[in-house]
Coordinates of C-alpha atoms and ligand atoms in Angstrom, one line a residue:
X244 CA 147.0 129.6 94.1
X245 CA 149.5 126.9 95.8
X246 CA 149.6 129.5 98.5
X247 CA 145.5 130.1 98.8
X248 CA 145.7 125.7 99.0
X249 CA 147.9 125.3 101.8
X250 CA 145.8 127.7 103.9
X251 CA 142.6 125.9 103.1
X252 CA 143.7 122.5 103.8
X253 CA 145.7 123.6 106.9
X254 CA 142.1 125.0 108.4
X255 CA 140.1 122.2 106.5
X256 CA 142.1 119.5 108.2
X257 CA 140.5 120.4 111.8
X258 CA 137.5 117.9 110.1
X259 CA 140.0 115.0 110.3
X260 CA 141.5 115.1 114.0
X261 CA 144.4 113.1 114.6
X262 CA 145.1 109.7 116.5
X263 CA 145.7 111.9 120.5
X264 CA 142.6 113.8 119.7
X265 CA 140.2 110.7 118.7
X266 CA 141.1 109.2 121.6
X267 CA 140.5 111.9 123.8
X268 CA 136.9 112.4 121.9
X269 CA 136.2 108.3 122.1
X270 CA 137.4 108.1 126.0
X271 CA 135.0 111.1 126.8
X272 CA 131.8 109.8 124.6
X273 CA 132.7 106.2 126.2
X274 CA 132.9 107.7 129.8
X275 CA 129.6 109.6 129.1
X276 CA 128.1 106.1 127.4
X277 CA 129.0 104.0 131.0
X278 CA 128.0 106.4 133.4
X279 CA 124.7 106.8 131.5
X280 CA 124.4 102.9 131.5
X281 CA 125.4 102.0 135.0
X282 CA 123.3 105.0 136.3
X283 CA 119.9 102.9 134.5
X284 CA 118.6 101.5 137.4
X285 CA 118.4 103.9 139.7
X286 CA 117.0 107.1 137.1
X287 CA 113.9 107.5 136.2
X288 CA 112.4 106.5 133.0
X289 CA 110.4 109.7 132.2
X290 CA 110.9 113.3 133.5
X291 CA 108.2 115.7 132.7
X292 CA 110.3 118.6 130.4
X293 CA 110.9 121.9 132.4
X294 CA 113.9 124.4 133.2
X295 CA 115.7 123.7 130.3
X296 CA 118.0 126.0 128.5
X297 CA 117.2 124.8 125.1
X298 CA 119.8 125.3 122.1
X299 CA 119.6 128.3 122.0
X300 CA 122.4 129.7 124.2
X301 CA 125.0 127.1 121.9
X302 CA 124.7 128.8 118.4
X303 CA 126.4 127.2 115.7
X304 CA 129.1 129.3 114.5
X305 CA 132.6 129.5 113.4
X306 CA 133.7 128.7 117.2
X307 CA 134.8 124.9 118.1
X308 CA 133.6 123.6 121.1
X309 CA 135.3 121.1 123.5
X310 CA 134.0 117.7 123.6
X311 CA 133.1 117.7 127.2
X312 CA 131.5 120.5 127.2
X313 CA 128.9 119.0 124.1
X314 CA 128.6 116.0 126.0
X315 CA 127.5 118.1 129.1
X316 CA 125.1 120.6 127.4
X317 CA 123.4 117.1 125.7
X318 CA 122.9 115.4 128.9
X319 CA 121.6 118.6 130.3
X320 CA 119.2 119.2 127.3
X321 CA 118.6 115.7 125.7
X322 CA 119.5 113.2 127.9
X323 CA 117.5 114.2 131.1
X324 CA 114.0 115.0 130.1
X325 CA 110.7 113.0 128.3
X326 CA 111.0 109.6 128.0
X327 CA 114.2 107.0 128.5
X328 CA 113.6 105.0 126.1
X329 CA 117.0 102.9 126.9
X330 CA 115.3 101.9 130.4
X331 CA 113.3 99.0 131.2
X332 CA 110.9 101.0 132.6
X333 CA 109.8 102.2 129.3
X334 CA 106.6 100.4 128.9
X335 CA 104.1 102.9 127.4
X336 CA 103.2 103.3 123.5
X337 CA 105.4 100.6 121.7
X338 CA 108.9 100.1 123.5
X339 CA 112.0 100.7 121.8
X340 CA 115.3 99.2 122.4
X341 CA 119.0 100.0 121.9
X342 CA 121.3 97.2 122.5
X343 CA 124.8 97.8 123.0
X344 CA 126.5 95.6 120.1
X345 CA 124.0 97.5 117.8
X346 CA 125.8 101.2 118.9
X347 CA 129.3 99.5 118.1
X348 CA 127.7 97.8 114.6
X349 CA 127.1 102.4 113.9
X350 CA 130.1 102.9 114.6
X351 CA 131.5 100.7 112.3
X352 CA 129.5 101.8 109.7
X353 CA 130.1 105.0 110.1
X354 CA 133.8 105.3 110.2
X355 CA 134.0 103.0 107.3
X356 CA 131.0 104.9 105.8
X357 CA 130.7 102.2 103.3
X358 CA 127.9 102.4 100.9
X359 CA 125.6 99.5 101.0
X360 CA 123.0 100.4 98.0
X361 CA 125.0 99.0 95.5
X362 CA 126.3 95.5 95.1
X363 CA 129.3 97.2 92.7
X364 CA 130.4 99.7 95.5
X365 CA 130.0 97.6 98.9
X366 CA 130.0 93.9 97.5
X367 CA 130.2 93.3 100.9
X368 CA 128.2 95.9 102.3
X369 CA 125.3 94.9 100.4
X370 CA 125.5 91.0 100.9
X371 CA 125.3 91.8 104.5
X372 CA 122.3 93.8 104.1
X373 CA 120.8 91.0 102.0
X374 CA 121.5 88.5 103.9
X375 CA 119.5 90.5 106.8
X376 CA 116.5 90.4 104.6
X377 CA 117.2 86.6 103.9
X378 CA 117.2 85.9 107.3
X379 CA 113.7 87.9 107.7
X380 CA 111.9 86.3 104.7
X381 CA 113.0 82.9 106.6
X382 CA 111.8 83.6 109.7
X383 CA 108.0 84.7 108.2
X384 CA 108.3 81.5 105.9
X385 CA 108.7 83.2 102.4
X386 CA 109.7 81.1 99.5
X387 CA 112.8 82.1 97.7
X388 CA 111.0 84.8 95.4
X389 CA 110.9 86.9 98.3
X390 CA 112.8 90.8 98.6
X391 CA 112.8 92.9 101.2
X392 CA 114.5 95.8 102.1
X393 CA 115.6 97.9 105.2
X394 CA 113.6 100.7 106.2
X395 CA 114.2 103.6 108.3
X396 CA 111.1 102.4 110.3
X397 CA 107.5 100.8 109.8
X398 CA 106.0 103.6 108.5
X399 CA 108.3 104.0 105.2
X400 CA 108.2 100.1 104.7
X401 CA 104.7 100.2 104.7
X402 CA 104.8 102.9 102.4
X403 CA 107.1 101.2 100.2
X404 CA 104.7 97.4 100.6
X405 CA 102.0 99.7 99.3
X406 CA 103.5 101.3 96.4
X407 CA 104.4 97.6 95.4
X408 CA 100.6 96.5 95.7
X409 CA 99.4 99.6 93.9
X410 CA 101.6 98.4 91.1
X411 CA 101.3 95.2 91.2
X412 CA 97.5 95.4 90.8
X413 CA 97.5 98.2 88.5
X414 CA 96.1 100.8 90.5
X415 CA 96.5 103.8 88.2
X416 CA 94.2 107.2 87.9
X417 CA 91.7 105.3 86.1
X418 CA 91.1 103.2 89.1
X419 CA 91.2 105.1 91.9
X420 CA 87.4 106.0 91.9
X421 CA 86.6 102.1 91.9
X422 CA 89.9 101.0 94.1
X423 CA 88.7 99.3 97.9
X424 CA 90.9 98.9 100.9
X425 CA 89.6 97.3 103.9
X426 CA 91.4 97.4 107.6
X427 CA 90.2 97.7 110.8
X428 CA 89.5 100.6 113.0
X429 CA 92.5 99.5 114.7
X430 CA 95.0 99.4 111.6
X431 CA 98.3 101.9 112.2
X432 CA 97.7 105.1 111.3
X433 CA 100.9 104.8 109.1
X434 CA 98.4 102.9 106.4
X435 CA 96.6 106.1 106.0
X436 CA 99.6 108.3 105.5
X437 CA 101.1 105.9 103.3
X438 CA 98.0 105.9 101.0
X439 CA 97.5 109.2 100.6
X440 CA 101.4 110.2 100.1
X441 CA 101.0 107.1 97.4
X442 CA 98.4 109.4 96.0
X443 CA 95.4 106.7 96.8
X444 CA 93.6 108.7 99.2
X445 CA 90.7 109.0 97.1
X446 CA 90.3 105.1 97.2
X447 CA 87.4 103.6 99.2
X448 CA 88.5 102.7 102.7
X449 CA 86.3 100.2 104.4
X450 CA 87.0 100.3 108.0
X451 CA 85.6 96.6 108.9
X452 CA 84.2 95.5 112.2
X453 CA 85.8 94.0 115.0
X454 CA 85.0 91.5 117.5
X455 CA 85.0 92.0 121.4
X456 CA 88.9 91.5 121.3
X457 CA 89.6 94.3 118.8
X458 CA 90.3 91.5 116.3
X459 CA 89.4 92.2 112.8
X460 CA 85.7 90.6 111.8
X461 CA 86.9 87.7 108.8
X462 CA 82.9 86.9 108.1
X463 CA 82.0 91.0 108.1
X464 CA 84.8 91.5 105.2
X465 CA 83.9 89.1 103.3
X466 CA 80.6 90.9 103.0
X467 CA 82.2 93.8 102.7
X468 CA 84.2 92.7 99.5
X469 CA 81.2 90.9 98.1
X470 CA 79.0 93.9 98.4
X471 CA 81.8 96.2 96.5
X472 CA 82.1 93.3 93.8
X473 CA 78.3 93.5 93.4
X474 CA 78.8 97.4 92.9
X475 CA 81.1 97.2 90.4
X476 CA 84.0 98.5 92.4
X477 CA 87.7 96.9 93.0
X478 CA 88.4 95.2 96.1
X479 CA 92.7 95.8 95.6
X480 CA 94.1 95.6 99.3
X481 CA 93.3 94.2 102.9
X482 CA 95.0 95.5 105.8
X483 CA 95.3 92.8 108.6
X484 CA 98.1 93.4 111.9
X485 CA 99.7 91.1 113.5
X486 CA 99.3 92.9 116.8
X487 CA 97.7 96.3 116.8
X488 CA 99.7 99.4 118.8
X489 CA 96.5 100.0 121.0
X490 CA 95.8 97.0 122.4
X491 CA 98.0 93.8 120.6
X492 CA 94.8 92.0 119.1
X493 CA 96.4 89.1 116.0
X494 CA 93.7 89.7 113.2
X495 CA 92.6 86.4 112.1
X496 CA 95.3 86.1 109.6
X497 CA 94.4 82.6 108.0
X498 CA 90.8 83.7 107.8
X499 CA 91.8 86.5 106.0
X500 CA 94.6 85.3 103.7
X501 CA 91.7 82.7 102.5
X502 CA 89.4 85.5 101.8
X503 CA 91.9 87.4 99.7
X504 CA 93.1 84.5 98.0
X505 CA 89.7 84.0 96.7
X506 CA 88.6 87.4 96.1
X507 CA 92.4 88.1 94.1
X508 CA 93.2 91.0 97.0
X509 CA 96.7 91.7 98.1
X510 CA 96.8 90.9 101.4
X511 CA 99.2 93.3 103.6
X512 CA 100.7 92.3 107.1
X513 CA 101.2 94.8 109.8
X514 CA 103.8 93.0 112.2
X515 CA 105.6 96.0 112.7
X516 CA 105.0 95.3 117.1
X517 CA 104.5 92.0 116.9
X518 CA 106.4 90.2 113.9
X519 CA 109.4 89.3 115.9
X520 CA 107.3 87.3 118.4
X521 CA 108.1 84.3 115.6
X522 CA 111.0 84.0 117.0
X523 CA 109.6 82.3 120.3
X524 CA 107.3 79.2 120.7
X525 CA 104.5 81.4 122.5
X526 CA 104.7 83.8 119.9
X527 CA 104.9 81.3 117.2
X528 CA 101.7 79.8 118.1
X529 CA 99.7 83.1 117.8
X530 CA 101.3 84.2 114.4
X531 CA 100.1 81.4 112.5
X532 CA 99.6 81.6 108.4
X533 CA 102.0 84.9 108.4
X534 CA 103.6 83.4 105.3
X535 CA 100.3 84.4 103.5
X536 CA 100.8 88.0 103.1
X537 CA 101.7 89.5 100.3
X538 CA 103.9 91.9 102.1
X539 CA 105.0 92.1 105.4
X540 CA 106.4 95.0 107.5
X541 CA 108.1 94.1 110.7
X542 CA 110.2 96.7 112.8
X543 CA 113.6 95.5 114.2
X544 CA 113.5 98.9 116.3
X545 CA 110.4 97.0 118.5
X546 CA 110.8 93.2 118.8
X547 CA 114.5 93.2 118.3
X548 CA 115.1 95.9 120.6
X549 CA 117.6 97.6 117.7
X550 CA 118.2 101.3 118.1
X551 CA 115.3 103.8 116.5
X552 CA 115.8 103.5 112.4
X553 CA 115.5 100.3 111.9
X554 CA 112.4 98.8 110.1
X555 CA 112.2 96.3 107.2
X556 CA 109.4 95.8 104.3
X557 CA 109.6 91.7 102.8
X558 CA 107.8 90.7 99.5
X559 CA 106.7 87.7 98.9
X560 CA 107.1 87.9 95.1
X561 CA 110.0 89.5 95.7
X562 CA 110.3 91.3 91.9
X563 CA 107.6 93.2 92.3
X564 CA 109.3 95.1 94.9
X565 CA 111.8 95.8 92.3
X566 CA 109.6 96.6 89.9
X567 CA 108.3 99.4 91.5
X568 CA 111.7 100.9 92.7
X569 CA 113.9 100.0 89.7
X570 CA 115.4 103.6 88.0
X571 CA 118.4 104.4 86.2
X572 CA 120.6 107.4 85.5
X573 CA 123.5 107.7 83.0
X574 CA 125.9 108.5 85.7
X575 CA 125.1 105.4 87.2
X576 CA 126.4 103.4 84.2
X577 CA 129.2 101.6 85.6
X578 CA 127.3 99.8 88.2
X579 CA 123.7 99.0 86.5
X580 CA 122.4 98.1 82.8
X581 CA 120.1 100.0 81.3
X582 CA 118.0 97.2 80.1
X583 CA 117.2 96.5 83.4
X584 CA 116.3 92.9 84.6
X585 CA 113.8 93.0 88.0
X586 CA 114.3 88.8 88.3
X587 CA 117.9 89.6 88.5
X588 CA 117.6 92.2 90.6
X589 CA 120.9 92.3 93.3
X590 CA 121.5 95.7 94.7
X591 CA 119.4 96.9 97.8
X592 CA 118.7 100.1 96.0
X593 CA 117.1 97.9 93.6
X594 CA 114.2 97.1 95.9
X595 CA 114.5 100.3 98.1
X596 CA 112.9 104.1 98.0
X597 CA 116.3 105.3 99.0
X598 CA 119.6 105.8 97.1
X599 CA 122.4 107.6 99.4
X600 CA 121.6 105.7 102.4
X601 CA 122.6 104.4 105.9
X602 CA 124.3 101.2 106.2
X603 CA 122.0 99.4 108.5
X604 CA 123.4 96.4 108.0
X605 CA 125.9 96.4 111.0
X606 CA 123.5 97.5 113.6
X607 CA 121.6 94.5 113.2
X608 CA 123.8 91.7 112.2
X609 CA 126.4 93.3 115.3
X610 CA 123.8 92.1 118.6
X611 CA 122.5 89.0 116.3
X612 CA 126.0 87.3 115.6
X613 CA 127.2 88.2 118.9
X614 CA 124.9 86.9 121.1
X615 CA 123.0 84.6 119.0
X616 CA 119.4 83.8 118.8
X617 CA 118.7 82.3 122.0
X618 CA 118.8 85.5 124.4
X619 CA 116.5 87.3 121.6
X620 CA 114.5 84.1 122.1
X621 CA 114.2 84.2 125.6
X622 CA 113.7 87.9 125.8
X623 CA 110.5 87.7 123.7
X624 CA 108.7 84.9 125.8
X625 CA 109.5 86.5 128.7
X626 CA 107.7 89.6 127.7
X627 CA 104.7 87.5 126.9
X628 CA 104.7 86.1 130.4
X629 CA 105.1 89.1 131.9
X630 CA 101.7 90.8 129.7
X631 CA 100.1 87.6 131.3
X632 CA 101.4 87.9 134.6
X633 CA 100.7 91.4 134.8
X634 CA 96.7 91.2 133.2
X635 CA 96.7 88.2 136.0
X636 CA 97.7 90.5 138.9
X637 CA 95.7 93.4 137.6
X638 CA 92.4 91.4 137.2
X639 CA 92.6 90.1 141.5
X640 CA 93.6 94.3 142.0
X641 CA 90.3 95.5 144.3
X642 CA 88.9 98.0 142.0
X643 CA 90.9 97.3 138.7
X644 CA 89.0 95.9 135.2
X645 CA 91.9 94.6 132.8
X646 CA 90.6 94.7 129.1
X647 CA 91.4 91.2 127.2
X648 CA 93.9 88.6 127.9
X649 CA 96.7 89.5 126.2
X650 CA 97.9 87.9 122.4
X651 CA 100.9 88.8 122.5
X652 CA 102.5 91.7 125.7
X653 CA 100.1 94.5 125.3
X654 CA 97.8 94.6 128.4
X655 CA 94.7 97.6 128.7
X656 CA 93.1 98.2 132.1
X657 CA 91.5 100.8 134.3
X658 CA 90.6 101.9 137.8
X659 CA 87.0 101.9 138.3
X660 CA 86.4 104.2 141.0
X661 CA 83.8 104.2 143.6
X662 CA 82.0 107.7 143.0
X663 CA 84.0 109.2 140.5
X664 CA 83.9 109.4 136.9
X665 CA 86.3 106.8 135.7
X666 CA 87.8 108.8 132.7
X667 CA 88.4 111.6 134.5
X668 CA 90.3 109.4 137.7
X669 CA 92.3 106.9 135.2
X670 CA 93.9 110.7 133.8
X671 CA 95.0 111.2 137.3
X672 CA 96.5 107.9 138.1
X673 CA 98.2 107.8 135.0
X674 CA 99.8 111.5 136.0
X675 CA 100.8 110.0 139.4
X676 CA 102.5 107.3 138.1
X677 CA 104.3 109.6 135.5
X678 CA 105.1 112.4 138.4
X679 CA 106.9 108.4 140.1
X680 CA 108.5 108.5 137.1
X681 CA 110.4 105.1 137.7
X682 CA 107.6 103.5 135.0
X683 CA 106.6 104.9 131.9
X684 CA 102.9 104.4 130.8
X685 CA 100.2 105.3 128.6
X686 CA 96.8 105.4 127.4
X687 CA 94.4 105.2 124.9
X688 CA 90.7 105.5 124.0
X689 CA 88.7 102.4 123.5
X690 CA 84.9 102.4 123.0
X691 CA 85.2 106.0 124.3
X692 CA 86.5 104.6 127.6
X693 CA 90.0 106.2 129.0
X694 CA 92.0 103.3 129.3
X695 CA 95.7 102.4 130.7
X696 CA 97.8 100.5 128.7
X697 CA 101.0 98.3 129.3
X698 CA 103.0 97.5 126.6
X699 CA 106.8 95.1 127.6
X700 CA 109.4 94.9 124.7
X701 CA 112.3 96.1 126.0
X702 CA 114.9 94.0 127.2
X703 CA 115.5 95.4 129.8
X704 CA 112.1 95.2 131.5
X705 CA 112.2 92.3 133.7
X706 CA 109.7 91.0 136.5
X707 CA 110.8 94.0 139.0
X708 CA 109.4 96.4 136.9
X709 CA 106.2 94.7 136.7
X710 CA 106.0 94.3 140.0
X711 CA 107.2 98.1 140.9
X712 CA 104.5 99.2 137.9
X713 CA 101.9 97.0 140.1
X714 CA 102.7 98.0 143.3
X715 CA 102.4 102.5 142.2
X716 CA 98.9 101.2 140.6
X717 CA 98.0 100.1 143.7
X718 CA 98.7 102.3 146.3
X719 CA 98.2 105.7 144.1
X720 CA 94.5 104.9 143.2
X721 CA 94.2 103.8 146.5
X722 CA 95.1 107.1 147.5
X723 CA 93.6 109.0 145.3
X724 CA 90.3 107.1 145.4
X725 CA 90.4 108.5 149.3
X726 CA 91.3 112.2 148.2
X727 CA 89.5 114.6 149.7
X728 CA 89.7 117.1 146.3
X729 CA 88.4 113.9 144.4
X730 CA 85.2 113.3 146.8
X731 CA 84.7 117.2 146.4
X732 CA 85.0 117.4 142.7
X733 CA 82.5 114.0 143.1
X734 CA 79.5 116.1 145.1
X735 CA 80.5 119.0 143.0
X736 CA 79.6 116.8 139.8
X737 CA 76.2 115.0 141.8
Ligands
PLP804 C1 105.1 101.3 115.3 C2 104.1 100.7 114.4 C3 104.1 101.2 113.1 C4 104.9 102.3 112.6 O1 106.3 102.1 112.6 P1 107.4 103.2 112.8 O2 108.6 102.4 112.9 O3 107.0 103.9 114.1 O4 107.4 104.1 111.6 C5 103.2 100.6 112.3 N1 102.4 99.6 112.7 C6 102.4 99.1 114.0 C7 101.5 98.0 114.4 C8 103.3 99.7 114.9 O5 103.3 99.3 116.1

């Protein structure tokens, strides 16, 4: 047996390489890390995917591989197609981030691999993480009552904020068949997914109007919930953003806070894109009566420009959170009592979906402490500016129609060509400016129409990327409006 041992642990010791060989592994990961960050500027920020190998040809098997030689099959495979989303060019769909102190805050964690759910395992761990939330609740304006925890992304906070409302209202089988949401036709499609994996997706959904700025309608729910009360139904939840993915539209948030005040609904917040905006004056003035919610989902992973898997949920009543997450085992007696106290609630996992889970703490706490709040600060306002500068440039464009000044740094426009069919041209110009590459865009459907869409969050994404992004509008549908295939394919079509 002693024998049978020392083999084992002399092969099972490759898993914990010695000093010589982590240096080797950090000095090629940090050479790959600067060359990748120098090289920024000057690559493109989307590369349509074709002529890769795939994984295929690197099977995992019993054979190690050198370092460099990952490192080279993952910039070939990973690291050189779709979208950058590490470049400032990224300015399609919502903009990530990926700030550098945030990578060094995961590397922490992981080599420590301490374990944050629990206050009696990682005192420390899990203060940090609390603090985080702290911090959060502050910046929306929560009292003290408030509990948050952090996510993975939007989507599972908002599942989580959900959960708590369908407890906290008592939304149970018996009142599913009489249970009313109301959102807009705008609202995420996460609040659909989170309803039905919540098992509500029997409820009544009441997709309320919106007015010309793709802002919810206060005046139109309010009939809405007073025509359900009539019924006999049960108004439970309101779904208001503050800033929508398609176009960045505010709902009227104190108009509908009031309304569910009266009417006893829990009022959810989607700031997932737009929540961080707080953090600036011009933000600040748009995001007014946020401390109303109920719940509140804001993604660190958009506005604060954290690396993807970072979102947070924050409760105002912050026990209720717990109460809908509290469990216990037997094995877990050391840390927790079994007769369980949700006001005294301490330990992430206490408010939390997850158990085993990543530290997040560091990733966060890493770029905030290090550089402080005022970059953040700046960083935000300048990517309002920049929405307003750009839906000022585009509007003057000969032949451009920008959708609504911007709320907060998500702009919608479109090429309205001469003799062509506008749908069909806006596909094209978007596909030139991808085939550029140097910008990432994209688009949406609004009112049926095709319609561009810029959305700046990155930091990284500065006034020459604006202006490059204007300049490619300008002279592609310029060009293509004078293509001889397009005037073809227009007498074709008359
Ligand atoms: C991104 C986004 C979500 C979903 O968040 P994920 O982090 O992608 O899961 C929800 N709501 C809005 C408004 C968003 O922009």
């Amino acid at each position: 047996m002693l024998e049978k041992l020392a083999a084992l642990g002399r092969i099972s010791r490759q898993l914990d390489p010695q000093q010589g060989t982590r240096k080797y592994m950090q000095d090629e990961v940090r050479d790959y890390t600067e060359s990748f960050l120098t090289g920024l500027p000057a690559s493109r920020t989307y590369v349509q995917d074709k002529g890769r190998q795939g994984f295929s040809n690197a099977p995992i098997n019993d054979t190690p591989t050198d370092i460099s030689e990952l490192l080279a099959h993952f910039r070939q495979e990973v690291d050189t197609t779709g979208i950058n989303p590490a470049s400032g060019g990224q300015c399609g769909y919502i903009p990530g981030g990926g700030l550098y102190p945030s990578a060094l805050g995961d590397y922490l964690a992981d080599i420590t691999n301490r374990y944050s759910g629990v206050s009696f395992a990682g005192p420390g761990a899990a203060e940090l993480e609390l603090t985080l939330v702290d911090w959060m609740c502050e910046l929306v304006n929560y009292p003290d009552t408030a509990a948050g925890d952090l996510t993975s992304g939007g989507s599972i906070a908002t599942l989580s904020a959900l959960v708590t409302a369908r407890d906290a209202r008592g939304i149970d089988a018996g009142e599913i068949p009489r249970a009313c949401v109301y959102l807009s036709g705008q609202a995420h499609h996460c609040i659909g997914k989170a309803l039905h994996v919540a098992g509500l997706q029997d409820i009544h959904k009441r997709i309320v109007p919106m007015d010309e700025r793709y802002r919810m309608n206060a005046s139109a729910l309010k009939q809405m919930i007073e025509s359900d009360q009539e019924q006999g139904l049960k108004p439970w939840l309101v779904v208001a953003s503050a800033g929508t993915t398609d176009t960045g539209a505010i709902d009227p948030i104190p108009e509908i806070a009031e309304l569910a005040d009266q009417q006893g609904l829990w009022f959810h917040l989607d700031a997932a894109y737009g929540g961080f905006f707080l953090l600036c004056e011009e933000g600040r003035e748009r995001l007014h009566g946020v401390e109303r919610a109920d719940s509140i989902v804001l993604d660190p992973h958009k506005g604060l420009c954290l690396p993807y898997g970072s979102g947070a949920v924050l409760i105002k009543d912050g026990k209720l959170l717990a109460e809908s997450n509290r469990y216990y085992a037997e094995y877990m007696q050391d840390a927790k009592q079994a007769d369980y106290d949700p006001e005294a609630a301490s330990s992430p996992a206490d408010f939390s979906l997850e158990l085993s889970r990543p530290f997040r703490g560091p990733r966060m706490w890493f770029p905030l402490k290090l550089f402080g709040l005022k970059p953040f600060r700046a960083s935000l306002a300048e990517k309002i500016w920049l929405a307003r500068y750009f839906h000022q440039q585009i509007s003057a464009m000969e032949g451009f129609e920008a959708g609504p000044y911007p709320d907060l740094s998500i702009v919608t426009y479109r090429y309205l060509p001469q003799n062509a069919d506008a749908n069909d041209f806006n596909k094209r110009l978007l596909e030139a400016v991808l085939e550029d590459g140097k910008i990432f865009i994209s688009s949406t459907t609004i009112d049926g129409k095709y319609t561009l869409r810029l959305a700046v969050l990155h930091f990284r994404t500065h006034l020459e990327n604006i202006d490059y992004l204007l300049n490619i509008l300008k002279n592609k549908a310029f060009e293509l409006d004078r293509d001889p295939r397009a005037s073809l394919e227009r007498s074709g079509h008359s």
